[in-house]
Amino acid sequence: MGIYIFNWDILKKYLTEDEADPNSENDFGNNIIPNLLRDNRRMYAYHFSGYWKDVGTISFLWEANMEVLDPEHSGINLFDEDWKIYSRNSGMTGHKISAGAVVENSMITDGCRIKGTVKHSILFAGVQVEEGAVIEDAVVMGGSVIKSGAVVKHCIIAENVTICENAVVGAMPEGDEKGVATVGAGITIGENATIGPNAMVDKNVEGGGEQW
């Protein structure tokens, strides 16, 4: 896990040899780098002491987003004037938080329309949260719609998802449980459907109380 810089001719040689090895795991850390060391290739490491996060799993991706909400303890501060992150503007209008909405310790991106409750969550551009909907400890990506009465907790919702009325996606963990529910891009979760805390949804879910 890390950022690597190689001379192309060297990298090509070792990748080709590794692909031809039937016993290889085809992994940089377990195969490529050890093989370079075996051949006494010159290698150098840079000691980095700032924030670094491996997001190679769903749980780690969720954790990284949650750490953005706690800069004092996590070490990553998106509001640091000396460490600005320049990103592409969505071109959407500013976000709007309606009367009666509740937003606590969250990051709300431009274009969002909030009428429900959002706590300790990150909402990407253009997310709509209807009146009576609840989002907590969640990452909701751009263009998704959380309809009235829906509950979304401890999960990752991909782009352009629709969570219909009174559906439940995910749940707050109990004890040492770390499971994070995920819903794939463009998916619709039907009315009154229930998605469990560890589910990975990659197709539309019918309403009427269907459970995953």
PDB file of C-alpha atoms in Angstrom:
ATOM      1  CA  MET A   1       0.000   0.000   0.000  1.00  0.00           C
ATOM      2  CA  GLY A   2       1.462   3.336  -1.014  1.00  0.00           C
ATOM      3  CA  ILE A   3       2.625   5.475  -3.903  1.00  0.00           C
ATOM      4  CA  TYR A   4       5.405   4.024  -6.036  1.00  0.00           C
ATOM      5  CA  ILE A   5       7.648   5.629  -8.666  1.00  0.00           C
ATOM      6  CA  PHE A   6       9.446   3.287 -11.080  1.00  0.00           C
ATOM      7  CA  ASN A   7      11.662   3.462 -14.124  1.00  0.00           C
ATOM      8  CA  TRP A   8       9.425   2.056 -16.841  1.00  0.00           C
ATOM      9  CA  ASP A   9      11.919  -0.455 -18.216  1.00  0.00           C
ATOM     10  CA  ILE A  10      12.489  -1.922 -14.747  1.00  0.00           C
ATOM     11  CA  LEU A  11       8.800  -2.035 -13.894  1.00  0.00           C
ATOM     12  CA  LYS A  12       7.926  -3.691 -17.203  1.00  0.00           C
ATOM     13  CA  LYS A  13      10.572  -6.380 -16.694  1.00  0.00           C
ATOM     14  CA  TYR A  14       9.382  -7.332 -13.228  1.00  0.00           C
ATOM     15  CA  LEU A  15       5.689  -7.203 -14.089  1.00  0.00           C
ATOM     16  CA  THR A  16       6.286  -9.476 -17.078  1.00  0.00           C
ATOM     17  CA  GLU A  17       8.242 -11.948 -14.959  1.00  0.00           C
ATOM     18  CA  ASP A  18       5.643 -11.834 -12.217  1.00  0.00           C
ATOM     19  CA  GLU A  19       2.794 -12.525 -14.643  1.00  0.00           C
ATOM     20  CA  ALA A  20       4.643 -15.605 -15.886  1.00  0.00           C
ATOM     21  CA  ASP A  21       5.051 -16.964 -12.341  1.00  0.00           C
ATOM     22  CA  PRO A  22       2.087 -19.269 -11.565  1.00  0.00           C
ATOM     23  CA  ASN A  23       2.846 -19.071  -7.845  1.00  0.00           C
ATOM     24  CA  SER A  24       2.743 -15.291  -7.668  1.00  0.00           C
ATOM     25  CA  GLU A  25      -0.020 -13.373  -5.916  1.00  0.00           C
ATOM     26  CA  ASN A  26       0.515 -10.570  -8.467  1.00  0.00           C
ATOM     27  CA  ASP A  27       0.916  -8.088  -5.663  1.00  0.00           C
ATOM     28  CA  PHE A  28       3.381  -5.194  -5.364  1.00  0.00           C
ATOM     29  CA  GLY A  29       3.974  -5.652  -1.646  1.00  0.00           C
ATOM     30  CA  ASN A  30       4.242  -9.437  -1.679  1.00  0.00           C
ATOM     31  CA  ASN A  31       5.943 -10.028  -5.036  1.00  0.00           C
ATOM     32  CA  ILE A  32       7.256  -7.088  -7.038  1.00  0.00           C
ATOM     33  CA  ILE A  33       9.086  -5.245  -4.267  1.00  0.00           C
ATOM     34  CA  PRO A  34      10.580  -8.436  -2.716  1.00  0.00           C
ATOM     35  CA  ASN A  35      11.844  -9.429  -6.174  1.00  0.00           C
ATOM     36  CA  LEU A  36      13.484  -6.038  -6.613  1.00  0.00           C
ATOM     37  CA  LEU A  37      15.164  -6.433  -3.215  1.00  0.00           C
ATOM     38  CA  ARG A  38      16.282  -9.952  -4.160  1.00  0.00           C
ATOM     39  CA  ASP A  39      18.086  -8.555  -7.191  1.00  0.00           C
ATOM     40  CA  ASN A  40      19.682  -5.724  -5.192  1.00  0.00           C
ATOM     41  CA  ARG A  41      17.901  -3.038  -7.156  1.00  0.00           C
ATOM     42  CA  ARG A  42      18.321   0.466  -5.813  1.00  0.00           C
ATOM     43  CA  MET A  43      15.225   1.380  -3.851  1.00  0.00           C
ATOM     44  CA  TYR A  44      14.434   4.380  -1.671  1.00  0.00           C
ATOM     45  CA  ALA A  45      11.657   5.148   0.782  1.00  0.00           C
ATOM     46  CA  TYR A  46      10.225   8.490   1.832  1.00  0.00           C
ATOM     47  CA  HIS A  47       9.081   8.731   5.429  1.00  0.00           C
ATOM     48  CA  PHE A  48       5.663  10.408   5.429  1.00  0.00           C
ATOM     49  CA  SER A  49       4.234  11.610   8.724  1.00  0.00           C
ATOM     50  CA  GLY A  50       0.975  13.247   7.620  1.00  0.00           C
ATOM     51  CA  TYR A  51      -2.492  11.779   7.151  1.00  0.00           C
ATOM     52  CA  TRP A  52      -2.609   8.575   5.123  1.00  0.00           C
ATOM     53  CA  LYS A  53      -5.448   6.123   4.747  1.00  0.00           C
ATOM     54  CA  ASP A  54      -5.713   2.840   2.912  1.00  0.00           C
ATOM     55  CA  VAL A  55      -9.210   2.826   1.357  1.00  0.00           C
ATOM     56  CA  GLY A  56      -8.932  -0.579  -0.235  1.00  0.00           C
ATOM     57  CA  THR A  57     -12.041  -1.892   1.509  1.00  0.00           C
ATOM     58  CA  ILE A  58     -15.592  -0.580   1.895  1.00  0.00           C
ATOM     59  CA  SER A  59     -15.134  -0.171   5.639  1.00  0.00           C
ATOM     60  CA  PHE A  60     -11.920   1.829   5.221  1.00  0.00           C
ATOM     61  CA  LEU A  61     -13.553   4.054   2.607  1.00  0.00           C
ATOM     62  CA  TRP A  62     -16.386   4.783   5.015  1.00  0.00           C
ATOM     63  CA  GLU A  63     -13.928   5.445   7.841  1.00  0.00           C
ATOM     64  CA  ALA A  64     -11.933   7.899   5.712  1.00  0.00           C
ATOM     65  CA  ASN A  65     -15.047   9.932   4.998  1.00  0.00           C
ATOM     66  CA  MET A  66     -16.036   9.947   8.660  1.00  0.00           C
ATOM     67  CA  GLU A  67     -12.539  11.098   9.662  1.00  0.00           C
ATOM     68  CA  VAL A  68     -13.010  14.210   7.530  1.00  0.00           C
ATOM     69  CA  LEU A  69     -15.721  15.197  10.020  1.00  0.00           C
ATOM     70  CA  ASP A  70     -13.305  14.960  12.961  1.00  0.00           C
ATOM     71  CA  PRO A  71     -10.159  16.879  11.908  1.00  0.00           C
ATOM     72  CA  GLU A  72      -8.914  17.433  15.474  1.00  0.00           C
ATOM     73  CA  HIS A  73      -8.431  13.707  16.042  1.00  0.00           C
ATOM     74  CA  SER A  74      -8.000  12.269  12.549  1.00  0.00           C
ATOM     75  CA  GLY A  75      -5.259  14.602  11.316  1.00  0.00           C
ATOM     76  CA  ILE A  76      -7.025  15.548   8.071  1.00  0.00           C
ATOM     77  CA  ASN A  77      -8.520  19.043   7.900  1.00  0.00           C
ATOM     78  CA  LEU A  78     -10.167  20.077   4.649  1.00  0.00           C
ATOM     79  CA  PHE A  79     -10.621  23.591   6.038  1.00  0.00           C
ATOM     80  CA  ASP A  80      -6.915  24.262   6.607  1.00  0.00           C
ATOM     81  CA  GLU A  81      -6.030  27.469   4.729  1.00  0.00           C
ATOM     82  CA  ASP A  82      -2.449  26.233   4.305  1.00  0.00           C
ATOM     83  CA  TRP A  83      -3.531  22.956   2.712  1.00  0.00           C
ATOM     84  CA  LYS A  84      -6.281  23.757   0.283  1.00  0.00           C
ATOM     85  CA  ILE A  85      -7.693  21.102  -2.003  1.00  0.00           C
ATOM     86  CA  TYR A  86      -8.702  22.447  -5.387  1.00  0.00           C
ATOM     87  CA  SER A  87     -11.467  20.427  -6.994  1.00  0.00           C
ATOM     88  CA  ARG A  88     -13.798  20.707  -9.958  1.00  0.00           C
ATOM     89  CA  ASN A  89     -16.923  22.756  -9.325  1.00  0.00           C
ATOM     90  CA  SER A  90     -20.174  20.910  -9.966  1.00  0.00           C
ATOM     91  CA  GLY A  91     -21.772  23.969 -11.527  1.00  0.00           C
ATOM     92  CA  MET A  92     -24.825  23.507  -9.310  1.00  0.00           C
ATOM     93  CA  THR A  93     -26.436  26.196  -7.226  1.00  0.00           C
ATOM     94  CA  GLY A  94     -25.696  26.466  -3.513  1.00  0.00           C
ATOM     95  CA  HIS A  95     -27.183  23.986  -1.107  1.00  0.00           C
ATOM     96  CA  LYS A  96     -30.423  24.779   0.716  1.00  0.00           C
ATOM     97  CA  ILE A  97     -31.447  23.713   4.217  1.00  0.00           C
ATOM     98  CA  SER A  98     -35.185  24.191   4.708  1.00  0.00           C
ATOM     99  CA  ALA A  99     -37.000  25.277   7.847  1.00  0.00           C
ATOM    100  CA  GLY A 100     -37.512  22.269  10.084  1.00  0.00           C
ATOM    101  CA  ALA A 101     -34.489  20.419   8.728  1.00  0.00           C
ATOM    102  CA  VAL A 102     -31.769  19.235  11.123  1.00  0.00           C
ATOM    103  CA  VAL A 103     -28.110  19.168  10.096  1.00  0.00           C
ATOM    104  CA  GLU A 104     -25.421  18.270  12.645  1.00  0.00           C
ATOM    105  CA  ASN A 105     -21.667  17.783  12.201  1.00  0.00           C
ATOM    106  CA  SER A 106     -21.949  17.102   8.473  1.00  0.00           C
ATOM    107  CA  MET A 107     -20.467  18.241   5.169  1.00  0.00           C
ATOM    108  CA  ILE A 108     -23.079  19.315   2.625  1.00  0.00           C
ATOM    109  CA  THR A 109     -21.957  19.979  -0.933  1.00  0.00           C
ATOM    110  CA  ASP A 110     -23.444  22.424  -3.429  1.00  0.00           C
ATOM    111  CA  GLY A 111     -26.775  21.605  -5.011  1.00  0.00           C
ATOM    112  CA  CYS A 112     -28.093  19.645  -2.025  1.00  0.00           C
ATOM    113  CA  ARG A 113     -31.670  20.160  -0.835  1.00  0.00           C
ATOM    114  CA  ILE A 114     -32.194  19.225   2.811  1.00  0.00           C
ATOM    115  CA  LYS A 115     -35.657  18.991   4.357  1.00  0.00           C
ATOM    116  CA  GLY A 116     -35.033  16.019   6.683  1.00  0.00           C
ATOM    117  CA  THR A 117     -32.371  15.124   9.256  1.00  0.00           C
ATOM    118  CA  VAL A 118     -28.664  14.722   8.491  1.00  0.00           C
ATOM    119  CA  LYS A 119     -26.219  13.824  11.279  1.00  0.00           C
ATOM    120  CA  HIS A 120     -22.493  13.067  11.069  1.00  0.00           C
ATOM    121  CA  SER A 121     -22.649  12.433   7.336  1.00  0.00           C
ATOM    122  CA  ILE A 122     -21.167  13.577   4.047  1.00  0.00           C
ATOM    123  CA  LEU A 123     -23.466  14.523   1.174  1.00  0.00           C
ATOM    124  CA  PHE A 124     -22.023  14.995  -2.289  1.00  0.00           C
ATOM    125  CA  ALA A 125     -23.395  17.423  -4.882  1.00  0.00           C
ATOM    126  CA  GLY A 126     -27.103  17.422  -5.680  1.00  0.00           C
ATOM    127  CA  VAL A 127     -28.349  15.067  -2.966  1.00  0.00           C
ATOM    128  CA  GLN A 128     -31.989  15.513  -1.981  1.00  0.00           C
ATOM    129  CA  VAL A 129     -33.217  14.645   1.507  1.00  0.00           C
ATOM    130  CA  GLU A 130     -36.982  14.865   1.762  1.00  0.00           C
ATOM    131  CA  GLU A 131     -38.965  15.819   4.846  1.00  0.00           C
ATOM    132  CA  GLY A 132     -38.982  13.053   7.449  1.00  0.00           C
ATOM    133  CA  ALA A 133     -35.945  11.259   6.007  1.00  0.00           C
ATOM    134  CA  VAL A 134     -33.020  10.498   8.327  1.00  0.00           C
ATOM    135  CA  ILE A 135     -29.347  10.151   7.352  1.00  0.00           C
ATOM    136  CA  GLU A 136     -26.750   9.331  10.009  1.00  0.00           C
ATOM    137  CA  ASP A 137     -23.100   8.222   9.820  1.00  0.00           C
ATOM    138  CA  ALA A 138     -23.463   7.851   6.074  1.00  0.00           C
ATOM    139  CA  VAL A 139     -21.763   8.827   2.819  1.00  0.00           C
ATOM    140  CA  VAL A 140     -24.280   9.757   0.121  1.00  0.00           C
ATOM    141  CA  MET A 141     -22.847  10.431  -3.323  1.00  0.00           C
ATOM    142  CA  GLY A 142     -24.015  12.875  -5.944  1.00  0.00           C
ATOM    143  CA  GLY A 143     -27.535  13.002  -7.337  1.00  0.00           C
ATOM    144  CA  SER A 144     -29.055  10.534  -4.891  1.00  0.00           C
ATOM    145  CA  VAL A 145     -32.543  11.047  -3.449  1.00  0.00           C
ATOM    146  CA  ILE A 146     -33.574   9.996   0.049  1.00  0.00           C
ATOM    147  CA  LYS A 147     -37.355  10.147   0.124  1.00  0.00           C
ATOM    148  CA  SER A 148     -39.748  10.922   2.957  1.00  0.00           C
ATOM    149  CA  GLY A 149     -39.570   8.553   5.914  1.00  0.00           C
ATOM    150  CA  ALA A 150     -36.504   6.686   4.655  1.00  0.00           C
ATOM    151  CA  VAL A 151     -33.713   5.912   7.128  1.00  0.00           C
ATOM    152  CA  VAL A 152     -30.090   5.672   5.950  1.00  0.00           C
ATOM    153  CA  LYS A 153     -27.441   4.829   8.574  1.00  0.00           C
ATOM    154  CA  HIS A 154     -23.806   3.691   8.664  1.00  0.00           C
ATOM    155  CA  CYS A 155     -23.592   3.063   4.938  1.00  0.00           C
ATOM    156  CA  ILE A 156     -22.316   4.264   1.576  1.00  0.00           C
ATOM    157  CA  ILE A 157     -24.848   5.268  -1.071  1.00  0.00           C
ATOM    158  CA  ALA A 158     -23.418   5.606  -4.581  1.00  0.00           C
ATOM    159  CA  GLU A 159     -24.389   8.125  -7.268  1.00  0.00           C
ATOM    160  CA  ASN A 160     -27.958   8.608  -8.514  1.00  0.00           C
ATOM    161  CA  VAL A 161     -29.550   6.191  -6.060  1.00  0.00           C
ATOM    162  CA  THR A 162     -33.180   6.534  -4.994  1.00  0.00           C
ATOM    163  CA  ILE A 163     -34.148   5.388  -1.515  1.00  0.00           C
ATOM    164  CA  CYS A 164     -37.941   5.322  -1.575  1.00  0.00           C
ATOM    165  CA  GLU A 165     -40.440   6.178   1.153  1.00  0.00           C
ATOM    166  CA  ASN A 166     -39.966   4.421   4.516  1.00  0.00           C
ATOM    167  CA  ALA A 167     -37.128   2.204   3.286  1.00  0.00           C
ATOM    168  CA  VAL A 168     -34.328   1.396   5.739  1.00  0.00           C
ATOM    169  CA  VAL A 169     -30.715   1.090   4.583  1.00  0.00           C
ATOM    170  CA  GLY A 170     -28.012   0.000   7.021  1.00  0.00           C
ATOM    171  CA  ALA A 171     -27.962   0.212  10.803  1.00  0.00           C
ATOM    172  CA  MET A 172     -25.759   1.579  13.531  1.00  0.00           C
ATOM    173  CA  PRO A 173     -23.217  -1.100  14.569  1.00  0.00           C
ATOM    174  CA  GLU A 174     -23.454  -2.970  17.842  1.00  0.00           C
ATOM    175  CA  GLY A 175     -20.363  -3.871  19.858  1.00  0.00           C
ATOM    176  CA  ASP A 176     -17.310  -4.452  17.654  1.00  0.00           C
ATOM    177  CA  GLU A 177     -19.336  -4.825  14.481  1.00  0.00           C
ATOM    178  CA  LYS A 178     -17.851  -2.838  11.571  1.00  0.00           C
ATOM    179  CA  GLY A 179     -20.062  -3.800   8.659  1.00  0.00           C
ATOM    180  CA  VAL A 180     -21.006  -1.026   6.244  1.00  0.00           C
ATOM    181  CA  ALA A 181     -23.998  -1.400   3.916  1.00  0.00           C
ATOM    182  CA  THR A 182     -23.436  -0.262   0.321  1.00  0.00           C
ATOM    183  CA  VAL A 183     -25.838   0.555  -2.502  1.00  0.00           C
ATOM    184  CA  GLY A 184     -24.481   0.684  -6.051  1.00  0.00           C
ATOM    185  CA  ALA A 185     -24.883   3.526  -8.529  1.00  0.00           C
ATOM    186  CA  GLY A 186     -28.292   4.066 -10.098  1.00  0.00           C
ATOM    187  CA  ILE A 187     -30.067   1.594  -7.814  1.00  0.00           C
ATOM    188  CA  THR A 188     -33.608   2.097  -6.528  1.00  0.00           C
ATOM    189  CA  ILE A 189     -34.549   0.776  -3.092  1.00  0.00           C
ATOM    190  CA  GLY A 190     -38.322   0.355  -3.042  1.00  0.00           C
ATOM    191  CA  GLU A 191     -40.808   1.573  -0.458  1.00  0.00           C
ATOM    192  CA  ASN A 192     -40.592  -0.122   2.954  1.00  0.00           C
ATOM    193  CA  ALA A 193     -37.649  -2.307   1.876  1.00  0.00           C
ATOM    194  CA  THR A 194     -34.959  -3.130   4.460  1.00  0.00           C
ATOM    195  CA  ILE A 195     -31.251  -3.364   3.652  1.00  0.00           C
ATOM    196  CA  GLY A 196     -29.155  -5.001   6.379  1.00  0.00           C
ATOM    197  CA  PRO A 197     -26.010  -3.487   7.907  1.00  0.00           C
ATOM    198  CA  ASN A 198     -23.567  -5.596   5.856  1.00  0.00           C
ATOM    199  CA  ALA A 199     -25.479  -5.832   2.576  1.00  0.00           C
ATOM    200  CA  MET A 200     -23.972  -4.921  -0.809  1.00  0.00           C
ATOM    201  CA  VAL A 201     -26.817  -4.037  -3.154  1.00  0.00           C
ATOM    202  CA  ASP A 202     -26.067  -4.120  -6.883  1.00  0.00           C
ATOM    203  CA  LYS A 203     -29.586  -4.349  -8.304  1.00  0.00           C
ATOM    204  CA  ASN A 204     -32.945  -2.705  -7.710  1.00  0.00           C
ATOM    205  CA  VAL A 205     -34.834  -3.819  -4.621  1.00  0.00           C
ATOM    206  CA  GLU A 206     -38.610  -4.096  -4.740  1.00  0.00           C
ATOM    207  CA  GLY A 207     -40.764  -2.460  -2.090  1.00  0.00           C
ATOM    208  CA  GLY A 208     -43.352  -4.033   0.158  1.00  0.00           C
ATOM    209  CA  GLY A 209     -40.973  -5.007   2.948  1.00  0.00           C
ATOM    210  CA  GLU A 210     -38.366  -6.933   0.922  1.00  0.00           C
ATOM    211  CA  GLN A 211     -35.231  -7.517   3.010  1.00  0.00           C
ATOM    212  CA  TRP A 212     -31.546  -7.893   2.141  1.00  0.00           C
TER     213      TRP A 212
END
